[in-house]
Amino acid sequence: FFFSSRRRHTRFKCDWSSDVCSSDLAEVTAAITDAGASITALDVVESYLDRIVIDVTCNAINEEHAEKIASAIEAHPELTVRKVSYRTFLIHLGGKIQIESKVPLKTRDDLSRAYTPGVARISQAIAANKSDARRLTIKRNTVAVVTDGSAVLGLGNIGPEAALPVMEGKAVLFKRFADVDAWPICLDTQDVDEIVRTVQILAPVYGGINLEDISAPRCFEVERRLRDLLDIPVFHDDQHGTAVVVLAALTNALKLVKKNLKDCKIVMSGVGAAGTAIARLLVASGAKNIIGYDKDGLVCDHKPGDDLVRTWFVDNCSPGSFKGDIHEAIKGADIFIGVSAPNILNEEDISAMAKDSIVFALANPDPEIDPSIARKYAKVVATGRSDQPNQINNVLAFPGIFRGLLDGRITKINDKMLIAAANAISSCVSDEQLNVNFIVPSVFDQTVVTKVAEAVKSLGKSNA
């Protein structure tokens, strides 16, 4: 908050300033405290004969609380709120990423080697052997983070400009956790042909393509076609990153409840990009009994116009003769996995699950069932939220996966690599550490990226 406080005793000039400032500061701090916030920093940033400007930083619960604090200050006639800023907005000012040179340019000799005339030799070498681009340019360590802005977080179809801060954030995570240089590519089109063609003609710059926040079913076709066209790996993180971390978490959760995946009844809410990818890895890992629901209900039959991904789900996760709703399906279930919408389940549903059940309610920010209610009955509960234990966070997967893909010069991704990545993540939680509130490692565990990268790279070499 930036508050402007008008001095009341305008007839005084200098002698009185410290006393009046103290009074005004007291009013500011009292107003903020009375509104239920705690002050973390306070500075007088400007001082004039008729007013002072105070820069106050305080903690607010949410935007509504921030508005309440501002109103409490405005209620004092001598105090004016000049501007309200949020720390999250402040760290985004000017963007979160930048380009830095890796080579010094201090002399004319430096310049002649980095640019003309010396750089011409590098261009000639690559022209003679295109594979040298990976060795002599940024291609060897660069990923394009591509979106059309059609399914950004839980915000929906908000467009490429609004998607840019999210893609920047993804680039920051790539760099921080795996030292991969990633760059956001936000496309002003939602036409499959245009997306595919655009990425295809941009691909020579990059060592990998990370597709992000493209709505289903379009995302499936975009990924499939790009994988066929390009000689670099194409990875749709909303599908495969989520699936990898879910499998890793479930592997450790099953250890705690002493159950085998092949014997478990699994109920899923959400059979879109993430849900189908999760089901694919679960089936590949031995799951036999998966019942899935989408916004139209039970997914059990083929429909006209079904894409290949939905067709796969119906063929491999059919509930047989069962035709009930999700509240009936959840009875006796060992595992619930939700990647859908808030409040799909209620307390009665969780209480009806099998003994030592597992609940992964991953809708974000509001899960399919309140975690505190789920924990009354389920043995292990995970969410997509950072303020709850067992957060299913894709950052555990994609940095290490791409590190391994780039280092191994791997051109195609398969399910075996994704399962290996999941096993690597789960192995970062030792038997001594494993408990109901710790089934996945911290995102800041330095061993995660190393283990995941090595697992992916090793499989890539064996498949070469």
Short mmCIF file of C-alpha atoms in Angstrom, two decimals:
data_model
loop_
_atom_site.label_atom_id
_atom_site.label_comp_id
_atom_site.label_asym_id
_atom_site.label_seq_id
_atom_site.Cartn_x
_atom_site.Cartn_y
_atom_site.Cartn_z
CA PHE A 1 0.00 0.00 0.00
CA PHE A 2 1.10 3.54 -0.66
CA PHE A 3 -0.71 5.96 1.63
CA SER A 4 -0.73 9.74 1.33
CA SER A 5 -1.25 11.44 4.70
CA ARG A 6 -2.21 15.15 4.73
CA ARG A 7 -0.88 17.20 7.65
CA ARG A 8 -3.58 18.86 9.60
CA HIS A 9 -1.60 21.76 11.11
CA THR A 10 -0.76 23.63 7.90
CA ARG A 11 0.12 26.84 9.70
CA PHE A 12 3.30 25.26 11.03
CA LYS A 13 6.36 24.91 8.83
CA CYS A 14 9.31 22.91 10.22
CA ASP A 15 9.24 22.85 13.96
CA TRP A 16 6.19 20.69 14.25
CA SER A 17 6.86 18.13 11.52
CA SER A 18 8.15 15.26 13.63
CA ASP A 19 5.22 15.41 16.07
CA VAL A 20 2.60 15.48 13.33
CA CYS A 21 4.31 12.70 11.37
CA SER A 22 4.28 10.50 14.47
CA SER A 23 0.56 11.13 14.86
CA ASP A 24 -0.16 10.32 11.23
CA LEU A 25 1.97 7.17 11.33
CA ALA A 26 0.10 6.03 14.43
CA GLU A 27 -3.22 6.49 12.62
CA VAL A 28 -2.00 4.49 9.63
CA THR A 29 -0.69 1.60 11.73
CA ALA A 30 -3.82 1.57 13.91
CA ALA A 31 -6.12 1.50 10.85
CA ILE A 32 -4.21 -1.41 9.31
CA THR A 33 -4.01 -3.36 12.56
CA ASP A 34 -7.71 -2.82 13.29
CA ALA A 35 -8.47 -4.21 9.83
CA GLY A 36 -6.77 -7.47 10.82
CA ALA A 37 -3.46 -7.13 8.97
CA SER A 38 0.12 -7.16 10.21
CA ILE A 39 2.64 -4.60 8.99
CA THR A 40 5.93 -5.98 7.70
CA ALA A 41 7.58 -2.74 6.54
CA LEU A 42 6.92 1.00 6.76
CA ASP A 43 8.86 3.87 5.18
CA VAL A 44 8.31 7.60 4.79
CA VAL A 45 9.23 7.97 1.12
CA GLU A 46 8.28 11.62 0.50
CA SER A 47 7.94 14.61 2.83
CA TYR A 48 6.48 18.03 1.93
CA LEU A 49 5.20 21.04 3.87
CA ASP A 50 1.59 20.00 3.40
CA ARG A 51 1.81 16.20 3.30
CA ILE A 52 3.92 13.08 3.69
CA VAL A 53 3.81 9.87 1.67
CA ILE A 54 4.16 6.60 3.54
CA ASP A 55 4.99 3.28 1.88
CA VAL A 56 3.51 0.48 3.95
CA THR A 57 3.84 -3.25 3.29
CA CYS A 58 1.46 -5.56 5.11
CA ASN A 59 0.05 -9.06 4.81
CA ALA A 60 -3.48 -9.48 3.50
CA ILE A 61 -5.44 -12.73 3.27
CA ASN A 62 -6.90 -12.02 -0.16
CA GLU A 63 -8.04 -9.17 -2.42
CA GLU A 64 -11.22 -8.67 -0.39
CA HIS A 65 -9.15 -8.27 2.76
CA ALA A 66 -6.85 -5.80 0.96
CA GLU A 67 -9.87 -3.72 -0.04
CA LYS A 68 -11.05 -3.79 3.57
CA ILE A 69 -7.68 -2.46 4.73
CA ALA A 70 -7.74 0.32 2.14
CA SER A 71 -11.28 1.29 3.17
CA ALA A 72 -10.24 1.41 6.84
CA ILE A 73 -7.48 3.85 5.96
CA GLU A 74 -9.71 5.94 3.71
CA ALA A 75 -12.15 6.27 6.60
CA HIS A 76 -9.68 8.71 8.22
CA PRO A 77 -10.26 12.13 6.58
CA GLU A 78 -6.58 13.06 6.79
CA LEU A 79 -5.41 9.82 5.11
CA THR A 80 -5.63 9.08 1.39
CA VAL A 81 -4.76 5.81 -0.31
CA ARG A 82 -2.68 6.75 -3.32
CA LYS A 83 -2.05 3.27 -4.69
CA VAL A 84 -2.51 -0.38 -3.76
CA SER A 85 0.04 -2.82 -5.12
CA TYR A 86 0.34 -6.57 -4.60
CA ARG A 87 3.70 -8.24 -4.18
CA THR A 88 2.76 -10.85 -6.78
CA PHE A 89 2.20 -8.05 -9.30
CA LEU A 90 5.43 -6.34 -8.30
CA ILE A 91 7.61 -9.36 -9.16
CA HIS A 92 6.00 -9.47 -12.60
CA LEU A 93 6.80 -5.86 -13.51
CA GLY A 94 8.74 -5.94 -16.78
CA GLY A 95 8.45 -9.73 -16.95
CA LYS A 96 10.29 -12.48 -15.07
CA ILE A 97 12.92 -13.52 -17.61
CA GLN A 98 15.67 -11.88 -19.66
CA ILE A 99 18.48 -12.78 -22.06
CA GLU A 100 22.08 -12.54 -20.87
CA SER A 101 25.21 -12.97 -22.92
CA LYS A 102 27.43 -15.94 -22.02
CA VAL A 103 30.51 -14.37 -23.63
CA PRO A 104 32.30 -11.10 -22.77
CA LEU A 105 32.38 -8.32 -25.36
CA LYS A 106 35.17 -6.10 -24.08
CA THR A 107 37.41 -5.75 -27.09
CA ARG A 108 37.15 -5.54 -30.87
CA ASP A 109 38.60 -9.04 -31.00
CA ASP A 110 35.76 -10.33 -28.78
CA LEU A 111 33.23 -8.69 -31.07
CA SER A 112 34.79 -10.11 -34.22
CA ARG A 113 34.59 -13.64 -32.80
CA ALA A 114 31.06 -13.40 -31.38
CA TYR A 115 29.70 -11.64 -34.45
CA THR A 116 31.17 -10.71 -37.83
CA PRO A 117 33.44 -11.79 -39.35
CA GLY A 118 34.11 -14.82 -37.11
CA VAL A 119 30.49 -15.97 -36.80
CA ALA A 120 30.39 -16.64 -40.54
CA ARG A 121 32.65 -19.66 -40.01
CA ILE A 122 30.10 -21.10 -37.59
CA SER A 123 27.26 -20.52 -40.05
CA GLN A 124 29.23 -22.26 -42.79
CA ALA A 125 29.93 -25.22 -40.54
CA ILE A 126 26.23 -25.60 -39.71
CA ALA A 127 25.23 -25.18 -43.36
CA ALA A 128 27.54 -28.09 -44.17
CA ASN A 129 26.22 -30.19 -41.26
CA LYS A 130 22.89 -29.14 -39.74
CA SER A 131 23.39 -31.37 -36.72
CA ASP A 132 26.17 -29.01 -35.62
CA ALA A 133 23.47 -26.48 -34.69
CA ARG A 134 22.92 -28.47 -31.51
CA ARG A 135 26.62 -28.28 -30.67
CA LEU A 136 27.32 -24.67 -31.67
CA THR A 137 24.12 -22.77 -30.77
CA ILE A 138 21.55 -22.40 -28.03
CA LYS A 139 19.56 -25.26 -29.58
CA ARG A 140 21.30 -27.83 -27.37
CA ASN A 141 19.74 -26.37 -24.20
CA THR A 142 16.64 -24.48 -25.33
CA VAL A 143 12.95 -25.36 -25.05
CA ALA A 144 9.98 -23.51 -26.55
CA VAL A 145 7.03 -23.19 -24.16
CA VAL A 146 4.12 -23.02 -26.60
CA THR A 147 0.50 -22.09 -25.87
CA ASP A 148 -2.54 -20.71 -27.65
CA GLY A 149 -3.99 -19.33 -24.41
CA SER A 150 -7.09 -21.52 -24.62
CA ALA A 151 -6.88 -23.36 -21.28
CA VAL A 152 -4.66 -21.33 -18.97
CA LEU A 153 -4.52 -22.71 -15.43
CA GLY A 154 -8.13 -22.77 -14.22
CA LEU A 155 -8.89 -19.49 -15.97
CA GLY A 156 -9.99 -20.90 -19.30
CA ASN A 157 -9.67 -19.34 -22.74
CA ILE A 158 -8.02 -16.01 -21.86
CA GLY A 159 -5.81 -15.55 -24.91
CA PRO A 160 -2.08 -15.36 -25.66
CA GLU A 161 -1.34 -12.04 -23.92
CA ALA A 162 -2.90 -13.17 -20.64
CA ALA A 163 -1.13 -16.53 -20.97
CA LEU A 164 2.30 -14.89 -21.25
CA PRO A 165 2.93 -14.48 -17.47
CA VAL A 166 2.25 -18.19 -17.00
CA MET A 167 4.58 -19.18 -19.81
CA GLU A 168 7.25 -16.84 -18.40
CA GLY A 169 6.80 -18.60 -15.07
CA LYS A 170 7.31 -21.94 -16.77
CA ALA A 171 10.55 -20.64 -18.27
CA VAL A 172 11.71 -19.52 -14.83
CA LEU A 173 11.07 -23.02 -13.44
CA PHE A 174 12.97 -24.65 -16.30
CA LYS A 175 15.99 -22.47 -15.57
CA ARG A 176 15.83 -22.69 -11.78
CA PHE A 177 15.43 -26.44 -11.48
CA ALA A 178 17.18 -27.88 -14.55
CA ASP A 179 19.27 -25.03 -16.01
CA VAL A 180 17.26 -25.30 -19.23
CA ASP A 181 16.83 -22.09 -21.22
CA ALA A 182 13.14 -21.90 -22.09
CA TRP A 183 11.27 -19.20 -23.97
CA PRO A 184 7.52 -18.45 -24.12
CA ILE A 185 5.80 -18.70 -27.50
CA CYS A 186 2.21 -17.44 -27.15
CA LEU A 187 0.35 -17.87 -30.42
CA ASP A 188 -2.52 -15.66 -31.54
CA THR A 189 -4.38 -18.54 -33.13
CA GLN A 190 -6.38 -21.54 -31.96
CA ASP A 191 -6.45 -23.24 -35.33
CA VAL A 192 -4.73 -26.63 -35.20
CA ASP A 193 -3.17 -26.30 -38.65
CA GLU A 194 -1.77 -22.86 -37.87
CA ILE A 195 -0.39 -23.95 -34.48
CA VAL A 196 1.29 -27.00 -35.96
CA ARG A 197 2.75 -25.12 -38.90
CA THR A 198 3.99 -22.25 -36.72
CA VAL A 199 5.76 -24.56 -34.29
CA GLN A 200 7.18 -26.56 -37.18
CA ILE A 201 8.83 -23.53 -38.77
CA LEU A 202 10.13 -22.28 -35.40
CA ALA A 203 11.52 -25.68 -34.38
CA PRO A 204 15.08 -25.29 -35.80
CA VAL A 205 15.92 -22.94 -32.92
CA TYR A 206 14.90 -25.34 -30.15
CA GLY A 207 15.98 -28.65 -28.69
CA GLY A 208 12.47 -29.47 -27.44
CA ILE A 209 8.85 -28.28 -27.47
CA ASN A 210 6.80 -28.00 -24.29
CA LEU A 211 3.10 -27.58 -25.10
CA GLU A 212 1.18 -25.79 -22.38
CA ASP A 213 -2.41 -24.78 -21.61
CA ILE A 214 -3.95 -25.80 -24.94
CA SER A 215 -7.51 -27.01 -24.51
CA ALA A 216 -8.67 -30.55 -25.24
CA PRO A 217 -9.25 -32.17 -27.62
CA ARG A 218 -7.19 -29.79 -29.80
CA CYS A 219 -4.10 -30.37 -27.67
CA PHE A 220 -4.08 -34.08 -28.54
CA GLU A 221 -3.98 -33.50 -32.27
CA VAL A 222 -1.38 -30.73 -31.97
CA GLU A 223 0.90 -32.99 -29.97
CA ARG A 224 0.40 -36.01 -32.22
CA ARG A 225 1.09 -34.12 -35.42
CA LEU A 226 4.13 -32.31 -34.06
CA ARG A 227 5.62 -35.55 -32.80
CA ASP A 228 5.29 -36.99 -36.29
CA LEU A 229 6.76 -33.90 -37.97
CA LEU A 230 9.68 -32.92 -35.74
CA ASP A 231 13.01 -34.50 -34.93
CA ILE A 232 12.97 -33.01 -31.41
CA PRO A 233 10.89 -34.16 -28.41
CA VAL A 234 7.37 -32.76 -28.00
CA PHE A 235 5.90 -32.90 -24.50
CA HIS A 236 2.44 -31.71 -23.41
CA ASP A 237 2.99 -30.95 -19.75
CA ASP A 238 -0.68 -30.66 -18.80
CA GLN A 239 -1.04 -34.30 -19.83
CA HIS A 240 2.22 -36.03 -19.18
CA GLY A 241 3.76 -33.91 -16.44
CA THR A 242 0.65 -34.33 -14.31
CA ALA A 243 0.47 -38.05 -15.06
CA VAL A 244 4.10 -38.62 -14.08
CA VAL A 245 3.75 -36.91 -10.69
CA VAL A 246 0.42 -38.64 -9.97
CA LEU A 247 2.00 -42.03 -10.68
CA ALA A 248 4.99 -41.18 -8.48
CA ALA A 249 2.75 -40.09 -5.60
CA LEU A 250 0.43 -43.06 -6.00
CA THR A 251 3.37 -45.47 -6.00
CA ASN A 252 4.40 -44.24 -2.56
CA ALA A 253 0.83 -43.97 -1.27
CA LEU A 254 0.21 -47.61 -2.16
CA LYS A 255 3.28 -48.58 -0.13
CA LEU A 256 1.69 -46.95 2.92
CA VAL A 257 -1.66 -48.69 2.53
CA LYS A 258 -0.03 -51.96 1.46
CA LYS A 259 -2.09 -52.40 -1.69
CA ASN A 260 -1.20 -53.39 -5.25
CA LEU A 261 -2.23 -51.15 -8.12
CA LYS A 262 -3.58 -54.07 -10.17
CA ASP A 263 -6.01 -54.97 -7.36
CA CYS A 264 -7.32 -51.44 -6.74
CA LYS A 265 -10.65 -50.00 -7.81
CA ILE A 266 -9.91 -46.53 -9.17
CA VAL A 267 -12.50 -43.80 -9.74
CA MET A 268 -11.51 -40.77 -11.81
CA SER A 269 -13.26 -37.43 -12.18
CA GLY A 270 -12.06 -35.63 -15.30
CA VAL A 271 -11.26 -37.53 -18.49
CA GLY A 272 -9.64 -34.72 -20.41
CA ALA A 273 -5.98 -34.12 -21.19
CA ALA A 274 -4.61 -34.81 -17.71
CA GLY A 275 -7.10 -37.53 -16.78
CA THR A 276 -6.50 -39.59 -19.90
CA ALA A 277 -2.73 -39.29 -19.58
CA ILE A 278 -2.94 -40.40 -15.95
CA ALA A 279 -5.07 -43.39 -16.96
CA ARG A 280 -2.57 -44.34 -19.69
CA LEU A 281 0.33 -44.48 -17.23
CA LEU A 282 -1.75 -46.32 -14.62
CA VAL A 283 -2.80 -48.96 -17.16
CA ALA A 284 0.79 -49.25 -18.39
CA SER A 285 1.81 -49.77 -14.75
CA GLY A 286 -0.72 -52.55 -14.15
CA ALA A 287 -4.05 -50.92 -13.23
CA LYS A 288 -7.02 -53.08 -14.23
CA ASN A 289 -10.11 -51.32 -12.84
CA ILE A 290 -10.61 -47.64 -13.71
CA ILE A 291 -14.01 -45.94 -13.85
CA GLY A 292 -13.98 -42.46 -15.34
CA TYR A 293 -16.38 -39.52 -15.37
CA ASP A 294 -16.40 -36.26 -17.29
CA LYS A 295 -18.83 -33.33 -17.33
CA ASP A 296 -21.37 -35.52 -19.17
CA GLY A 297 -21.18 -38.40 -16.71
CA LEU A 298 -19.80 -41.91 -16.98
CA VAL A 299 -17.32 -42.42 -19.82
CA CYS A 300 -18.29 -45.81 -21.18
CA ASP A 301 -19.36 -45.57 -24.81
CA HIS A 302 -17.94 -44.37 -28.09
CA LYS A 303 -19.58 -41.24 -29.46
CA PRO A 304 -19.54 -39.76 -32.96
CA GLY A 305 -16.54 -37.49 -33.36
CA ASP A 306 -14.53 -39.05 -30.51
CA ASP A 307 -10.83 -38.18 -30.72
CA LEU A 308 -8.20 -40.90 -30.49
CA VAL A 309 -7.49 -40.14 -26.83
CA ARG A 310 -11.09 -40.56 -25.68
CA THR A 311 -11.37 -43.67 -27.82
CA TRP A 312 -8.37 -45.10 -26.01
CA PHE A 313 -9.97 -44.40 -22.62
CA VAL A 314 -13.24 -46.10 -23.55
CA ASP A 315 -11.40 -49.12 -24.94
CA ASN A 316 -9.05 -49.52 -21.96
CA CYS A 317 -11.02 -48.23 -18.96
CA SER A 318 -14.52 -49.52 -19.64
CA PRO A 319 -16.59 -50.03 -16.44
CA GLY A 320 -18.24 -53.15 -17.87
CA SER A 321 -21.88 -53.45 -16.95
CA PHE A 322 -21.73 -50.70 -14.32
CA LYS A 323 -23.78 -47.63 -15.31
CA GLY A 324 -24.12 -45.65 -12.07
CA ASP A 325 -23.05 -42.10 -11.21
CA ILE A 326 -19.85 -41.15 -9.42
CA HIS A 327 -21.47 -41.36 -5.98
CA GLU A 328 -22.33 -44.99 -6.63
CA ALA A 329 -18.94 -45.76 -8.19
CA ILE A 330 -17.00 -44.36 -5.25
CA LYS A 331 -18.47 -46.96 -2.88
CA GLY A 332 -15.74 -49.43 -2.05
CA ALA A 333 -13.18 -47.66 -4.23
CA ASP A 334 -9.54 -47.82 -3.15
CA ILE A 335 -8.40 -44.73 -5.05
CA PHE A 336 -10.05 -41.50 -6.17
CA ILE A 337 -8.23 -39.23 -8.62
CA GLY A 338 -9.83 -35.90 -9.47
CA VAL A 339 -8.62 -33.54 -12.19
CA SER A 340 -11.94 -31.83 -12.77
CA ALA A 341 -13.88 -29.28 -10.73
CA PRO A 342 -14.62 -28.27 -7.11
CA ASN A 343 -16.92 -30.16 -4.76
CA ILE A 344 -17.62 -33.20 -6.91
CA LEU A 345 -17.67 -35.43 -3.82
CA ASN A 346 -19.07 -35.06 -0.31
CA GLU A 347 -18.19 -36.48 3.11
CA GLU A 348 -20.54 -39.43 2.67
CA ASP A 349 -18.75 -40.40 -0.54
CA ILE A 350 -15.32 -40.54 1.10
CA SER A 351 -16.64 -42.45 4.10
CA ALA A 352 -18.04 -45.08 1.70
CA MET A 353 -14.65 -45.80 0.13
CA ALA A 354 -12.63 -48.91 1.00
CA LYS A 355 -10.52 -49.06 4.14
CA ASP A 356 -7.19 -47.23 3.86
CA SER A 357 -8.36 -45.35 0.79
CA ILE A 358 -6.34 -42.83 -1.23
CA VAL A 359 -7.81 -39.51 -2.37
CA PHE A 360 -6.05 -37.30 -4.91
CA ALA A 361 -8.32 -34.24 -5.24
CA LEU A 362 -6.28 -32.15 -7.66
CA ALA A 363 -8.67 -29.47 -8.94
CA ASN A 364 -7.03 -26.11 -8.23
CA PRO A 365 -7.57 -23.88 -6.37
CA ASP A 366 -10.70 -25.64 -5.03
CA PRO A 367 -10.46 -29.44 -4.94
CA GLU A 368 -13.14 -32.04 -5.59
CA ILE A 369 -13.48 -32.59 -1.84
CA ASP A 370 -12.32 -30.48 1.09
CA PRO A 371 -8.97 -32.08 2.14
CA SER A 372 -9.79 -31.73 5.84
CA ILE A 373 -12.98 -33.74 5.31
CA ALA A 374 -11.22 -36.33 3.15
CA ARG A 375 -8.59 -36.91 5.83
CA LYS A 376 -11.29 -38.03 8.28
CA TYR A 377 -11.67 -41.24 6.28
CA ALA A 378 -8.91 -41.58 3.68
CA LYS A 379 -5.47 -42.83 4.67
CA VAL A 380 -3.61 -40.62 2.17
CA VAL A 381 -4.82 -37.32 0.69
CA ALA A 382 -3.09 -35.24 -1.97
CA THR A 383 -4.12 -32.00 -3.66
CA GLY A 384 -2.80 -29.54 -6.23
CA ARG A 385 -2.46 -26.81 -3.61
CA SER A 386 0.78 -25.48 -2.15
CA ASP A 387 -0.85 -24.84 1.26
CA GLN A 388 -1.61 -28.54 1.75
CA PRO A 389 0.73 -31.51 2.23
CA ASN A 390 1.36 -33.84 -0.73
CA GLN A 391 1.09 -31.25 -3.48
CA ILE A 392 0.98 -32.85 -6.93
CA ASN A 393 3.19 -30.33 -8.69
CA ASN A 394 4.37 -30.75 -12.29
CA VAL A 395 7.64 -29.01 -11.46
CA LEU A 396 8.75 -32.35 -10.02
CA ALA A 397 8.60 -33.80 -13.53
CA PHE A 398 9.11 -31.55 -16.54
CA PRO A 399 12.50 -29.96 -15.67
CA GLY A 400 14.19 -33.32 -15.17
CA ILE A 401 12.42 -34.91 -18.12
CA PHE A 402 13.65 -32.20 -20.49
CA ARG A 403 17.11 -32.22 -18.93
CA GLY A 404 17.33 -35.91 -19.77
CA LEU A 405 15.86 -35.46 -23.24
CA LEU A 406 18.29 -32.67 -24.13
CA ASP A 407 21.36 -34.34 -22.64
CA GLY A 408 20.52 -37.63 -24.31
CA ARG A 409 19.66 -35.96 -27.64
CA ILE A 410 16.42 -37.95 -27.55
CA THR A 411 13.95 -37.17 -30.33
CA LYS A 412 10.84 -39.06 -29.18
CA ILE A 413 9.13 -39.57 -25.81
CA ASN A 414 7.32 -42.78 -24.87
CA ASP A 415 5.39 -44.14 -21.89
CA LYS A 416 8.37 -46.15 -20.66
CA MET A 417 10.33 -42.92 -20.20
CA LEU A 418 7.44 -41.32 -18.33
CA ILE A 419 7.08 -44.31 -16.02
CA ALA A 420 10.83 -44.26 -15.41
CA ALA A 421 10.56 -40.56 -14.52
CA ALA A 422 7.73 -41.34 -12.08
CA ASN A 423 9.77 -44.10 -10.44
CA ALA A 424 12.72 -41.74 -10.13
CA ILE A 425 10.54 -39.14 -8.36
CA SER A 426 9.04 -41.68 -5.97
CA SER A 427 12.51 -43.02 -5.14
CA CYS A 428 13.48 -39.58 -3.81
CA VAL A 429 11.32 -40.30 -0.77
CA SER A 430 13.11 -42.89 1.36
CA ASP A 431 11.31 -45.51 3.44
CA GLU A 432 12.36 -43.59 6.54
CA GLN A 433 10.81 -40.37 5.20
CA LEU A 434 7.63 -41.86 3.78
CA ASN A 435 4.45 -41.03 5.69
CA VAL A 436 0.86 -40.00 4.94
CA ASN A 437 1.85 -36.34 4.67
CA PHE A 438 5.01 -36.89 2.63
CA ILE A 439 4.53 -39.11 -0.41
CA VAL A 440 6.37 -36.91 -2.93
CA PRO A 441 9.68 -35.08 -2.45
CA SER A 442 9.98 -31.35 -2.07
CA VAL A 443 10.22 -29.45 -5.35
CA PHE A 444 13.46 -28.01 -3.94
CA ASP A 445 15.02 -31.45 -3.46
CA GLN A 446 18.13 -31.19 -5.65
CA THR A 447 18.21 -34.94 -6.29
CA VAL A 448 14.86 -35.00 -8.13
CA VAL A 449 15.99 -33.40 -11.40
CA THR A 450 19.21 -35.44 -11.41
CA LYS A 451 17.42 -38.76 -10.92
CA VAL A 452 14.64 -38.00 -13.38
CA ALA A 453 17.07 -36.79 -16.04
CA GLU A 454 19.26 -39.86 -15.66
CA ALA A 455 16.25 -42.22 -15.85
CA VAL A 456 14.99 -40.59 -19.06
CA LYS A 457 18.44 -40.36 -20.60
CA SER A 458 19.21 -44.02 -19.86
CA LEU A 459 16.01 -45.20 -21.50
CA GLY A 460 16.66 -42.96 -24.48
CA LYS A 461 20.06 -44.55 -24.97
CA SER A 462 18.63 -48.08 -24.71
CA ASN A 463 15.99 -47.24 -27.34
CA ALA A 464 18.47 -45.59 -29.70
#
